[in-house]
mmCIF file of C-alpha atoms in Angstrom:
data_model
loop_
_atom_site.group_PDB
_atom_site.id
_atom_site.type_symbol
_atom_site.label_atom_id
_atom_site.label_comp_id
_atom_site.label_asym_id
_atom_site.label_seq_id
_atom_site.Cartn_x
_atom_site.Cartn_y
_atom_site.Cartn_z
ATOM 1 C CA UNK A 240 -2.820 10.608 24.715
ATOM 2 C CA UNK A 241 1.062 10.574 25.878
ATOM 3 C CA UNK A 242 3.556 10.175 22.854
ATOM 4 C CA UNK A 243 5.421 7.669 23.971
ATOM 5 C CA UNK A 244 7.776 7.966 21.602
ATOM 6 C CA UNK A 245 9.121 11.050 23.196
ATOM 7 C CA UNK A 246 9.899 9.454 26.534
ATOM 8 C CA UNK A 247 11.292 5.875 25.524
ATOM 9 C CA UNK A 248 14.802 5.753 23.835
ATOM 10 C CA UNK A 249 15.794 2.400 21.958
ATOM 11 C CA UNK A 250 19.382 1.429 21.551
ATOM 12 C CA UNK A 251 20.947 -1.233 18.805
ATOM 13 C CA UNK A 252 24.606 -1.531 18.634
ATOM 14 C CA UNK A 253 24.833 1.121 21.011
ATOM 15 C CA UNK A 254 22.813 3.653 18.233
ATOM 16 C CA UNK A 255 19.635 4.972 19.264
ATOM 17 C CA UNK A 256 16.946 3.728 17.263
ATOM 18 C CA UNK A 257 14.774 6.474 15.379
ATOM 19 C CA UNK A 258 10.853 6.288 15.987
ATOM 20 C CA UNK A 259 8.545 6.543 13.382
ATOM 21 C CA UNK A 260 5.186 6.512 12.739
ATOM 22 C CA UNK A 261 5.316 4.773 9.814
ATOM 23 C CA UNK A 262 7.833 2.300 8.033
ATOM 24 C CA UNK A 263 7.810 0.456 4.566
ATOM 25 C CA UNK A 264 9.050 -3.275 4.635
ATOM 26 C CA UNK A 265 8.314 -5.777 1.718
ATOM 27 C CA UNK A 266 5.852 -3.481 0.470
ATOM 28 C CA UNK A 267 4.026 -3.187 3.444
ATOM 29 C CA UNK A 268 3.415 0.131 5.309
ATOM 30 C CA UNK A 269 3.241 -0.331 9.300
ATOM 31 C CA UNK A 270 2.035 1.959 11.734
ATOM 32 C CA UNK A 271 3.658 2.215 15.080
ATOM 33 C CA UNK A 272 0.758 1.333 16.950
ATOM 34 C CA UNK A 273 0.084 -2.060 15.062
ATOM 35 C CA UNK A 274 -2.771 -0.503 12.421
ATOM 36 C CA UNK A 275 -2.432 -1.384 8.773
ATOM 37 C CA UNK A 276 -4.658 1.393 7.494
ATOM 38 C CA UNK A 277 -2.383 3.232 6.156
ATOM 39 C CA UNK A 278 -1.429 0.288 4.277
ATOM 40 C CA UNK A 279 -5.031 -0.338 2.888
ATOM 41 C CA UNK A 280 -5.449 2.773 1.870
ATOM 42 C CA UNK A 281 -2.159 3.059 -0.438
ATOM 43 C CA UNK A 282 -2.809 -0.320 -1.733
ATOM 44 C CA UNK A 283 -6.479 0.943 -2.334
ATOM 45 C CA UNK A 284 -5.285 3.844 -4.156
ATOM 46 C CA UNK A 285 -2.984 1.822 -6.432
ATOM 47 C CA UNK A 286 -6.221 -0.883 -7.488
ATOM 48 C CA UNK A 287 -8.101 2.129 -8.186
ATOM 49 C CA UNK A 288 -5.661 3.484 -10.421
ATOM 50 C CA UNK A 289 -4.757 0.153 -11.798
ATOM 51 C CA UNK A 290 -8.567 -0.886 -12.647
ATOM 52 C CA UNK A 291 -9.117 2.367 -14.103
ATOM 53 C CA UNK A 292 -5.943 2.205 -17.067
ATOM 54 C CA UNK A 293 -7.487 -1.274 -17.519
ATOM 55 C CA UNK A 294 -11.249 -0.163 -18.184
ATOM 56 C CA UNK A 295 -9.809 2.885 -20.016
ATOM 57 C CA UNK A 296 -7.717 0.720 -22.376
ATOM 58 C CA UNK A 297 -10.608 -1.739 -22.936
ATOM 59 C CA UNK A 298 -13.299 1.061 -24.206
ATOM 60 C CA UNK A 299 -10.054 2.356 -26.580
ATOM 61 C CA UNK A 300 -9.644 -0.777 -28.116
ATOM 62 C CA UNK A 301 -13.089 -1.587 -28.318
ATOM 63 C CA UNK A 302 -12.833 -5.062 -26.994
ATOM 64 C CA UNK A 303 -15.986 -7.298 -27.022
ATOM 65 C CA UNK A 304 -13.901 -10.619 -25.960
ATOM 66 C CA UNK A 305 -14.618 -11.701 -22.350
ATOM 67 C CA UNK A 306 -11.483 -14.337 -22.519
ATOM 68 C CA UNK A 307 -9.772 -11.076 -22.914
ATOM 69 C CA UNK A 308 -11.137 -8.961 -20.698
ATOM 70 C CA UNK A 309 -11.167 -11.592 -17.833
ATOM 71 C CA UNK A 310 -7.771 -12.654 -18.485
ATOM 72 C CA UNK A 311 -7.290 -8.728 -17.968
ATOM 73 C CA UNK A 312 -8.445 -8.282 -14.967
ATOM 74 C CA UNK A 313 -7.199 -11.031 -12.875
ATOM 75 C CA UNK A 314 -3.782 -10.444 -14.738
ATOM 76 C CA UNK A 315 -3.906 -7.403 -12.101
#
């Protein structure tokens, strides 16, 4: 496959434009080619991480109350 991004120049303001392969806007990642995996997997990564302090915190504190728990985990 060809990159493109080699042969095709983009000007604004007179400025060319700098491609990427990836850019961050509003917290979401975007590949140049359209793709949002890159996206799902960092967001992935951060649940994972997230639901894991959450489940850790719950077995420290012993919690038994499912109001709380729930409450928990949709909080995130």
């Amino acid at each position: 496959m060809r990159d493109r991004s080699k042969k095709n120049k983009w000007y604004y303001s007179g400025n060319e434009v700098e491609i990427v392969g990836n850019y961050k806007y509003l917290g979401i990642t975007f590949h140049r080619n359209g793709g949002f995996n890159k996206h799902w997997m960092e967001t992935k990564k951060k649940t994972n991480a997230a639901v894991e302090i959450l489940i850790n915190t719950l077995v420290s504190t012993k919690t038994n109350n499912i109001d709380i728990i729930l409450r928990l985990f949709y909080s995130l």
